[in-house]
Coordinates of C-alpha atoms and ligand atoms in Angstrom, one line a residue:
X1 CA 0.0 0.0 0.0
X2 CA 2.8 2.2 0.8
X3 CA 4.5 1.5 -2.6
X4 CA 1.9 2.3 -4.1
X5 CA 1.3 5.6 -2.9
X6 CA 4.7 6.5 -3.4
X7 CA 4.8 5.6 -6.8
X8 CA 1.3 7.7 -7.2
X9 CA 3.5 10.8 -6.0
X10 CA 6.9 9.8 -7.8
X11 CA 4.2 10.0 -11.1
X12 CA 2.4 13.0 -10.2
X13 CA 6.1 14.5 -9.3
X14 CA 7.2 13.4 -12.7
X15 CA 4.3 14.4 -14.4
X16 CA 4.4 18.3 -12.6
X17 CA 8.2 17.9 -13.6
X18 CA 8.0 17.3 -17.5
X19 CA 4.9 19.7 -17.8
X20 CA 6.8 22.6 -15.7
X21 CA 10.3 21.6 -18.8
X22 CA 8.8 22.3 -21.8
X23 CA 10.1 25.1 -23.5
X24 CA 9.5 26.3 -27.1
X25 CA 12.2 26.7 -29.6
X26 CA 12.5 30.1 -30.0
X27 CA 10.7 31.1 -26.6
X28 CA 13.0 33.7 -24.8
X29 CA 14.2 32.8 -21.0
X30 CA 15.6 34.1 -18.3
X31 CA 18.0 33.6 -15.5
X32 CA 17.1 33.4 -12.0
X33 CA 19.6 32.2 -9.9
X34 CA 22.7 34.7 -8.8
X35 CA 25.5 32.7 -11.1
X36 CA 24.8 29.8 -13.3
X37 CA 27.0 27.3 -15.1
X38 CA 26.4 27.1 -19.1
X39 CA 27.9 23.8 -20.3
X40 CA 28.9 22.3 -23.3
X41 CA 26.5 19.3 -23.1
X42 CA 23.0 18.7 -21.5
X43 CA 23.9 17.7 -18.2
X44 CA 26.4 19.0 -14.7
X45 CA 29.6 16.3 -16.4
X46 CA 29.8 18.5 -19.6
X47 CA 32.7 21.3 -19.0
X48 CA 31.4 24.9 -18.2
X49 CA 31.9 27.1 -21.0
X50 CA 30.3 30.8 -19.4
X51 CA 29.1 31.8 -16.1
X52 CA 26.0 33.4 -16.7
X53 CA 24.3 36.5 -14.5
X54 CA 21.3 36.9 -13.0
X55 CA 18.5 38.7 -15.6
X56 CA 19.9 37.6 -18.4
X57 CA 18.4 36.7 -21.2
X58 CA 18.5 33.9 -23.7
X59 CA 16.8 32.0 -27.0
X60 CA 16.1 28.5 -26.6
X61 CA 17.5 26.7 -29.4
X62 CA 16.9 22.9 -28.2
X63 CA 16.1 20.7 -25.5
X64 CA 16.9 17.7 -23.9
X65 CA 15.0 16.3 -20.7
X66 CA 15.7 19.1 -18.2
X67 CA 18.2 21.0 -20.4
X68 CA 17.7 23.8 -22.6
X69 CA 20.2 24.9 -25.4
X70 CA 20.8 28.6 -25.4
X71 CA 22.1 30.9 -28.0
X72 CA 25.0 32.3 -26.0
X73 CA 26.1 34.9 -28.8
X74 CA 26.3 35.2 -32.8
X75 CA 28.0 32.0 -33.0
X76 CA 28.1 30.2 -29.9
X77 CA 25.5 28.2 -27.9
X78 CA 25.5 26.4 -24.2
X79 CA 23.5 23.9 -22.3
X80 CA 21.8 25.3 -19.2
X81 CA 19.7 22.9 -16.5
X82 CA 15.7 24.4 -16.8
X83 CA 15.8 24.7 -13.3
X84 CA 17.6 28.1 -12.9
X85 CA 15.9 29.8 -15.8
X86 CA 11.9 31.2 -16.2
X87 CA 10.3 31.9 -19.4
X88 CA 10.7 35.5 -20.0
X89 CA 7.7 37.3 -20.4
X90 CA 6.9 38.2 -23.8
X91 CA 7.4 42.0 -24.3
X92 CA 6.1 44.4 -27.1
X93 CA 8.2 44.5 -29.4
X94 CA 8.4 47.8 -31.5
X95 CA 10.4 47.0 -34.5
X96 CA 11.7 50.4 -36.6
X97 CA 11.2 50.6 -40.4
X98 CA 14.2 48.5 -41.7
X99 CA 15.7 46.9 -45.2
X100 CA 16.4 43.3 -45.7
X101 CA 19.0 43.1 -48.7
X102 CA 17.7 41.1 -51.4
X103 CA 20.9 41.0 -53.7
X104 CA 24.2 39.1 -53.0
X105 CA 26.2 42.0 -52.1
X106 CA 25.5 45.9 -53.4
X107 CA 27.7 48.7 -52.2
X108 CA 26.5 51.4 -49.9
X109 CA 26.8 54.8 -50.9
X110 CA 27.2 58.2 -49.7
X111 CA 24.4 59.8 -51.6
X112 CA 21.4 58.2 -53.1
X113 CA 23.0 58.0 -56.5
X114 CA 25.5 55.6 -58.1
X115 CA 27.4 58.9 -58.0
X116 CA 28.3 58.8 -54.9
X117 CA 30.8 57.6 -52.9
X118 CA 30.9 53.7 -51.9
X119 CA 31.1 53.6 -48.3
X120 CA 30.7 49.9 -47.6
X121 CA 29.3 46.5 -49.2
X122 CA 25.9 45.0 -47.3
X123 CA 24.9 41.3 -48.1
X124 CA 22.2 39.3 -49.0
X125 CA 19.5 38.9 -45.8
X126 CA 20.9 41.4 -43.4
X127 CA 18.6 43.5 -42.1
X128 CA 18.7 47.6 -41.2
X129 CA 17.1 50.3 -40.0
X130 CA 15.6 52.9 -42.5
X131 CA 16.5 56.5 -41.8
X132 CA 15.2 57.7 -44.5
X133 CA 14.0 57.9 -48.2
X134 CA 15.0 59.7 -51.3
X135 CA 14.1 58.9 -54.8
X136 CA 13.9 55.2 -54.9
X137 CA 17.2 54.8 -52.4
X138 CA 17.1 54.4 -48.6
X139 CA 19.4 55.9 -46.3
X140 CA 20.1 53.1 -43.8
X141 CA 22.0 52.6 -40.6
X142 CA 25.4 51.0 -40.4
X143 CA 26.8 49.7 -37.7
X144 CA 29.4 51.9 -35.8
X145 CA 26.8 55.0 -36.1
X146 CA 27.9 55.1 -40.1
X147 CA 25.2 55.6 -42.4
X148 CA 25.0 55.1 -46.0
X149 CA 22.4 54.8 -49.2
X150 CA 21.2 51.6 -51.0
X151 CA 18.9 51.6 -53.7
X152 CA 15.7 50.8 -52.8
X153 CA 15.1 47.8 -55.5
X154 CA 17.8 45.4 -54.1
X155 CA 15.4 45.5 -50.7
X156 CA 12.9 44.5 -49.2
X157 CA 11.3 46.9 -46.8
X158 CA 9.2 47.1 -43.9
X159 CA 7.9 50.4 -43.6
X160 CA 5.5 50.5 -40.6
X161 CA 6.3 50.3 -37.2
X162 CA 5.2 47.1 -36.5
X163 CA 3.6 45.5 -32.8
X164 CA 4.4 42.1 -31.7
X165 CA 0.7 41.8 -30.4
X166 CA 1.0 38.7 -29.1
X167 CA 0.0 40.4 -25.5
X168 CA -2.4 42.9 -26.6
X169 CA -5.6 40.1 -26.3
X170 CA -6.9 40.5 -23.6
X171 CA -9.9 41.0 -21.0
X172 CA -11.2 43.0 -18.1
X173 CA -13.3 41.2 -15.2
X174 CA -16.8 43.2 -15.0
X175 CA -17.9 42.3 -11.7
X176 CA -16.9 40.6 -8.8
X177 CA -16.7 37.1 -8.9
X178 CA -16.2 36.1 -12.1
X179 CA -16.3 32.7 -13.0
X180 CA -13.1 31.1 -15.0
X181 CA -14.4 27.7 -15.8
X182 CA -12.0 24.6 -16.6
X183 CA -14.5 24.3 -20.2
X184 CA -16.3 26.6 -22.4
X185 CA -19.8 24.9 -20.8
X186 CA -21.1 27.2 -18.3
X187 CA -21.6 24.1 -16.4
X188 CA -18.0 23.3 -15.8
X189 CA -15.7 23.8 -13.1
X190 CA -14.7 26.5 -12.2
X191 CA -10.9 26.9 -11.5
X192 CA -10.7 30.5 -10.3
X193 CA -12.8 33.5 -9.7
X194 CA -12.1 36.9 -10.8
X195 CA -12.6 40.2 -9.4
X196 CA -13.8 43.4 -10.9
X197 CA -10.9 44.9 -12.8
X198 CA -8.9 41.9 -13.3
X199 CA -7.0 41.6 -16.1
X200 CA -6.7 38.3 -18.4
X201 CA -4.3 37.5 -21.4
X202 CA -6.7 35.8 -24.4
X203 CA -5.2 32.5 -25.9
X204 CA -7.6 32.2 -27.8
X205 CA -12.1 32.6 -28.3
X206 CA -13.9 29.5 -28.8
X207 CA -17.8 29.5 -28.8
X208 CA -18.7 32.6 -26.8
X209 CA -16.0 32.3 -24.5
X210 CA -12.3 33.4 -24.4
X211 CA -9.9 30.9 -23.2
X212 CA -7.6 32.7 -21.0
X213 CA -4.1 32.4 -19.4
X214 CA -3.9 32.0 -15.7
X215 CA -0.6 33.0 -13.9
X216 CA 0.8 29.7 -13.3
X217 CA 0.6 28.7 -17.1
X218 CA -2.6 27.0 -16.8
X219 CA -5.8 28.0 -19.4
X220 CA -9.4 29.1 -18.5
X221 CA -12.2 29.9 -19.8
X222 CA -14.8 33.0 -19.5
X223 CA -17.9 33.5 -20.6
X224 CA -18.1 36.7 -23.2
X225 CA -20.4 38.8 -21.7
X226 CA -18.9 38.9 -18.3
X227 CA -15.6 40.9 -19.2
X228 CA -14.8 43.8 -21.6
X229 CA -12.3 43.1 -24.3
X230 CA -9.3 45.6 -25.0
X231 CA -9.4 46.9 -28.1
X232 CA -7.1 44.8 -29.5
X233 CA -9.5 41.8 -28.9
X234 CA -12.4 40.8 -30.7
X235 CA -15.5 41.6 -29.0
X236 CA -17.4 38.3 -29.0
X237 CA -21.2 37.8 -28.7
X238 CA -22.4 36.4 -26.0
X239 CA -24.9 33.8 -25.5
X240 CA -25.7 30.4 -26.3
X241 CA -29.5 30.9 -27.7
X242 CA -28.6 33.8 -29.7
X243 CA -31.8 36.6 -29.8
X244 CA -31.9 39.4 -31.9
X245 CA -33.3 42.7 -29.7
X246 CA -32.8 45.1 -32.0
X247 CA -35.6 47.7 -31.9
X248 CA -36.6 46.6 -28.4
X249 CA -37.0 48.4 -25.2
X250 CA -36.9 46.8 -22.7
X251 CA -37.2 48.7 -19.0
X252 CA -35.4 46.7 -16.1
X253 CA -36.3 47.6 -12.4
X254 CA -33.6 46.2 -9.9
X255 CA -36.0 46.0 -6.8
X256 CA -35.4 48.6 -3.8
X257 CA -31.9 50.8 -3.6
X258 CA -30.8 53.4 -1.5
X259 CA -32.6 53.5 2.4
X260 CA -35.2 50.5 1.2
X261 CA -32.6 47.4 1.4
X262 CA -35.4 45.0 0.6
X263 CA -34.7 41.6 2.2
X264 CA -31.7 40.8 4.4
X265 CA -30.6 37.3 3.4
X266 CA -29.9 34.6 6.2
X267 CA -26.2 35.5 5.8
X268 CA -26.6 39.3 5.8
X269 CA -27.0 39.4 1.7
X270 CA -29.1 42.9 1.0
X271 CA -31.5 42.2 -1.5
X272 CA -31.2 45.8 -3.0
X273 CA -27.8 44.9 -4.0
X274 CA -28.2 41.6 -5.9
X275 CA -30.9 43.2 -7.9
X276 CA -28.9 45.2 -9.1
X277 CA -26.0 43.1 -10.1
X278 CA -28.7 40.5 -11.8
X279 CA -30.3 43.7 -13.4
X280 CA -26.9 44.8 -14.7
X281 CA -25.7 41.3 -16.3
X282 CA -29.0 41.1 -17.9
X283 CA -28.8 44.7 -19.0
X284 CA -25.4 43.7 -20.6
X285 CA -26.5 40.5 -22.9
X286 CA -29.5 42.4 -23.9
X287 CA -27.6 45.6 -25.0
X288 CA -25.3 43.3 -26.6
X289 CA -28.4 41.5 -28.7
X290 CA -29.0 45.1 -29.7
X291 CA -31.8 45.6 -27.4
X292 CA -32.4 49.5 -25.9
X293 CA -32.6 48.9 -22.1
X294 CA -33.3 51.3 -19.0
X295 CA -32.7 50.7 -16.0
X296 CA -34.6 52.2 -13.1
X297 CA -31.9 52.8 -11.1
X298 CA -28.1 52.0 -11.8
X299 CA -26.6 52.7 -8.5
X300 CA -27.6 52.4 -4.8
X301 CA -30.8 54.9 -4.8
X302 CA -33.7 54.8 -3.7
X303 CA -36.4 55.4 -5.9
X304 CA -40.3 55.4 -5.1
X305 CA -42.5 52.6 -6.7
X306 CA -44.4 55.1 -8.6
X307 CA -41.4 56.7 -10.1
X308 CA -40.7 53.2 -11.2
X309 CA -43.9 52.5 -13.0
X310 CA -43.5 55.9 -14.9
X311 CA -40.3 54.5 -16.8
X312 CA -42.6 52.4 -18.2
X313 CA -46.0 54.3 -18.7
X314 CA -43.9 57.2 -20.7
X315 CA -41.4 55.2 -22.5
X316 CA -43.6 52.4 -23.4
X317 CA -41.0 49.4 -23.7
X318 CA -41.6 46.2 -25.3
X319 CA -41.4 44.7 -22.0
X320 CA -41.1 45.8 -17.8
X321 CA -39.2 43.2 -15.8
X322 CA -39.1 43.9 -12.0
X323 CA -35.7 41.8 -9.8
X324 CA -36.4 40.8 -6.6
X325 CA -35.1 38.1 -4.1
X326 CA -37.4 36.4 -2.0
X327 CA -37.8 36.0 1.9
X328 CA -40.3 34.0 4.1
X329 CA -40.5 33.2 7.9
X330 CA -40.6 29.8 7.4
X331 CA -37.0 29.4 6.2
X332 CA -37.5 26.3 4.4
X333 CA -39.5 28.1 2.0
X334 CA -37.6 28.0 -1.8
X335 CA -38.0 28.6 -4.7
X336 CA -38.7 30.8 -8.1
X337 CA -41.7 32.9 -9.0
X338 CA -42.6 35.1 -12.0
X339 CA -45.4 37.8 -11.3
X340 CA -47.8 39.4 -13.7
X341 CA -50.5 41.5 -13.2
X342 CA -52.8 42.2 -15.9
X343 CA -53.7 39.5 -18.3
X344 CA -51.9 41.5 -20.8
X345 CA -48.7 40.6 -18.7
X346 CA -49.2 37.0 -18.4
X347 CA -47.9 35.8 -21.7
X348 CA -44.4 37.5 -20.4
X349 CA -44.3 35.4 -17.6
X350 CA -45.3 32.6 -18.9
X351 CA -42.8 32.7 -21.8
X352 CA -40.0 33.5 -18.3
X353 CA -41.6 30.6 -16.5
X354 CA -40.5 28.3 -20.1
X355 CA -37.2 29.3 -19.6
X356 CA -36.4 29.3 -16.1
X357 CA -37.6 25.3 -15.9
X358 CA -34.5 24.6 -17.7
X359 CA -32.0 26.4 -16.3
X360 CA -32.2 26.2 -13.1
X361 CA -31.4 23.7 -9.9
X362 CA -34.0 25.9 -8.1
X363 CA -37.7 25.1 -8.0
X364 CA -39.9 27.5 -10.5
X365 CA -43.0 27.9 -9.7
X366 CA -45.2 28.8 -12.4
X367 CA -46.5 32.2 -13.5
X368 CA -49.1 34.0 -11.2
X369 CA -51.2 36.5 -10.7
X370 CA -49.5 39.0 -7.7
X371 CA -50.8 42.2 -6.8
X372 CA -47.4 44.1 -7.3
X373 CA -48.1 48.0 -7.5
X374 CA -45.5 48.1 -10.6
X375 CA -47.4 45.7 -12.4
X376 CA -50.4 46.7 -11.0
X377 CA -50.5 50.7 -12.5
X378 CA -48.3 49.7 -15.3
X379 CA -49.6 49.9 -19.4
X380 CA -46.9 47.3 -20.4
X381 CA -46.2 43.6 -21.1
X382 CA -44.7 43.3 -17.5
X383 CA -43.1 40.8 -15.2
X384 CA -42.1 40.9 -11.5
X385 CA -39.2 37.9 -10.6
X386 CA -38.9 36.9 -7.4
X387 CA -35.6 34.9 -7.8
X388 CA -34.9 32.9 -5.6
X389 CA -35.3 33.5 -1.0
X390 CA -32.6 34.9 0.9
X391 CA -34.2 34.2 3.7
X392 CA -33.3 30.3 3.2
X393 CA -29.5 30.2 4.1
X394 CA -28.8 27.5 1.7
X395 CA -30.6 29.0 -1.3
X396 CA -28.9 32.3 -0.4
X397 CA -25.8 30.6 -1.0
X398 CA -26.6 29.3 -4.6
X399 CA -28.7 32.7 -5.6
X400 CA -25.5 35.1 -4.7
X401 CA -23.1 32.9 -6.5
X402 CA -22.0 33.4 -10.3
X403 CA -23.2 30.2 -11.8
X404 CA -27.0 31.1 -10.3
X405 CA -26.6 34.6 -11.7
X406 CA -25.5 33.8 -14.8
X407 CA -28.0 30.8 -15.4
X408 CA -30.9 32.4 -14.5
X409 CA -29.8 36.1 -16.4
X410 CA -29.6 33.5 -19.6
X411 CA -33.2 31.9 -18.8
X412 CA -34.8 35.8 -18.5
X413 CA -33.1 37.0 -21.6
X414 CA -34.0 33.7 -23.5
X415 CA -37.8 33.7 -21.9
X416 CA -37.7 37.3 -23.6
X417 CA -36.1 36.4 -26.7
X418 CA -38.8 33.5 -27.2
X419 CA -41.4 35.7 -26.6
X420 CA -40.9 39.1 -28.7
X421 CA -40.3 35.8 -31.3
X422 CA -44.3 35.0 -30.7
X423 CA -43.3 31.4 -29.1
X424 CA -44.2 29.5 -25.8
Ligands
ZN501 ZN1 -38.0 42.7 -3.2

């Protein structure tokens, strides 16, 4: 038994071993420990041909088990153990205008004219920095801070500054508690959580996700619609059951804000607030399905019911959809509930109610009738969700975490989606 177990660790040490070794030819690294021995061969018996420094840094021409080969200089290449080096961070990398000679050998004159005088020879392949232009002929840069003229047809040029953009992917976390998921299914694990602000490198976008790199080498995914790309990304679409919203308004009412906290949860979680977070993800895969949406209130306000209702009565959206979180004194009481009013509402809820079954481990209740003052006095196709009771400690827990916000901001927009498209 004990064998065994050690030869499960010896594997897994192994395995964390050859997975932490691999370097790419090409891939730049750096030294980390305060002197280190480069030697002739791939392992501590080869002679040392250069002590190398701290910082430095080197291109990996080849490996061999837990050796790298380095390029030392021009010419001359060493052996180093992987242990005392990193992978350098990749760096922008601003290359200057420059010339690669395309002929054999052409001299380098003083002027740009076969008039001039020869000032060197260049050769085929080498590259160097344009200072200028002049009919046909670059001036280019020698080495030794001498300069000289080459005509511009035994080149071939690269003109723009040009970015290594291999870093410039990348992605902001929205909110707090971002899920970064071990598979582009929303269902998978999830390997780490981000907070608002944090910033990911993009590997690549699959689906409507971007796969992501975490610090210690190791890829993620993130849903689209819950970070902001740089501009260097592409902005991806978001959602599974894609809906197109464009030319709807839709009004969205986080419940309570400001002095009115609505419910307290079993573990201190204020209603007011997770209204508005659900109200703001939903806001955000709507806009992004080119939907118009308002939101009642978009900060921590408080804002009177009536007030509320008028959003709708004046701008006469497409559709009303009031957040709330439930809460009961019996604690065991759980569950999810669409509202409606006026049987000009129900079709709304209903069409909610469709989505929700599927999306959810909570219990949906199906649409009723609730005497709600915003659906009450309101003109519109209207809905008031209760999402879920804070006042059960365990279903607190699910409702205020990411997976919960994101399935159930998915079933809304789809139960919309569905029914501006006339279906269930
Ligand atoms: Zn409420």
């Amino acid at each position: 038994m004990k064998v065994k177990f050690s030869l499960i660790i010896m594997t897994l040490l192994l395995l964390f071993a050859s997975s932490n070794s691999s370097y790419a030819k090409g891939e730049s690294v750096t030294v980390k420990e305060p002197s280190v021995n480069a030697r002739s061969g791939p392992g501590t018996n080869y002679e040392i041909v250069e002590h190398l420094k701290k910082d430095e840094t080197f291109t990996v021409l080849d490996q061999k088990d837990d050796w790298i080969k380095i390029q030392l200089s021009k010419k001359k290449s060493a052996w180093v153990a992987n242990w005392v080096v990193t992978i350098s961070e990749p760096k922008k990398q601003l290359k200057p205008p420059y010339a690669t000679i395309t002929a054999s050998s052409i001299a380098v004159y003083s002027k740009p004219s076969f008039q001039g005088e020869k000032v060197t020879d260049v050769q085929k392949d080498n590259d160097y920095k344009i200072i200028k232009e002049k009919n046909n002929w670059f001036q280019i840069k020698l080495p030794n801070e001498k300069k000289g003229w080459v005509p511009k047809w035994y080149t071939r040029s690269q003109l723009k500054e040009t970015v290594d953009s291999s870093t410039d992917m990348q992605v902001t976390a929205l909110f707090d508690d971002v899920p970064l998921r071990k598979s582009t299914s929303p269902y998978s694990e999830i390997i780490k959580t981000a907070s608002k602000g944090d910033e990911f490198t993009v590997t690549a976008i699959k689906k409507n996700t971007y796969e992501v790199k975490l610090s210690w080498g190791k890829k993620a995914y993130v849903a689209g619609w819950l970070v902001q790309a740089s501009k260097h990304t592409p902005q991806i679409k978001m959602v599974s059951e894609q809906h197109d919203f464009t030319g709807k308004t839709i009004v969205i009412d986080p419940g309570h804000g400001g002095n009115d906290g609505g419910t307290i949860g079993a573990s201190q979680t204020l209603e007011k607030n997770l209204t508005l977070q659900t109200a703001q993800l939903l806001e955000r895969l709507l806009v992004n399905s080119g939907a118009n949406v308002i939101l009642t209130r978009n900060k921590d306000e408080y804002q009177s019911l009536s007030s509320r209702v008028k959003y709708s009565n004046k701008l006469q959206p497409d559709a009303f959809i009031s957040i709330h979180y439930d809460s009961a004194e019996q604690s065991d009481l759980r569950g999810v509930t669409p509202y409606y009013y006026h049987s000009y509402q129900k079709p709304l809820a209903r069409s909610i109610y469709y989505s929700l079954q599927d999306k959810s481990k909570l219990t949906i209740r199906e649409e009723r009738f609730g005497d709600y003052h915003v659906l009450r006095q309101n003109s519109q196709p209207s809905v008031l969700l209760e999402l879920g009771y804070l006042s059960n400690k365990e279903e607190e827990e699910i409702v205020t975490s990411y997976a919960y916000q994101e399935a159930i901001v998915t079933a809304v927009y789809n139960g919309l989606g569905n029914y501006f498209a006339g279906g269930k």
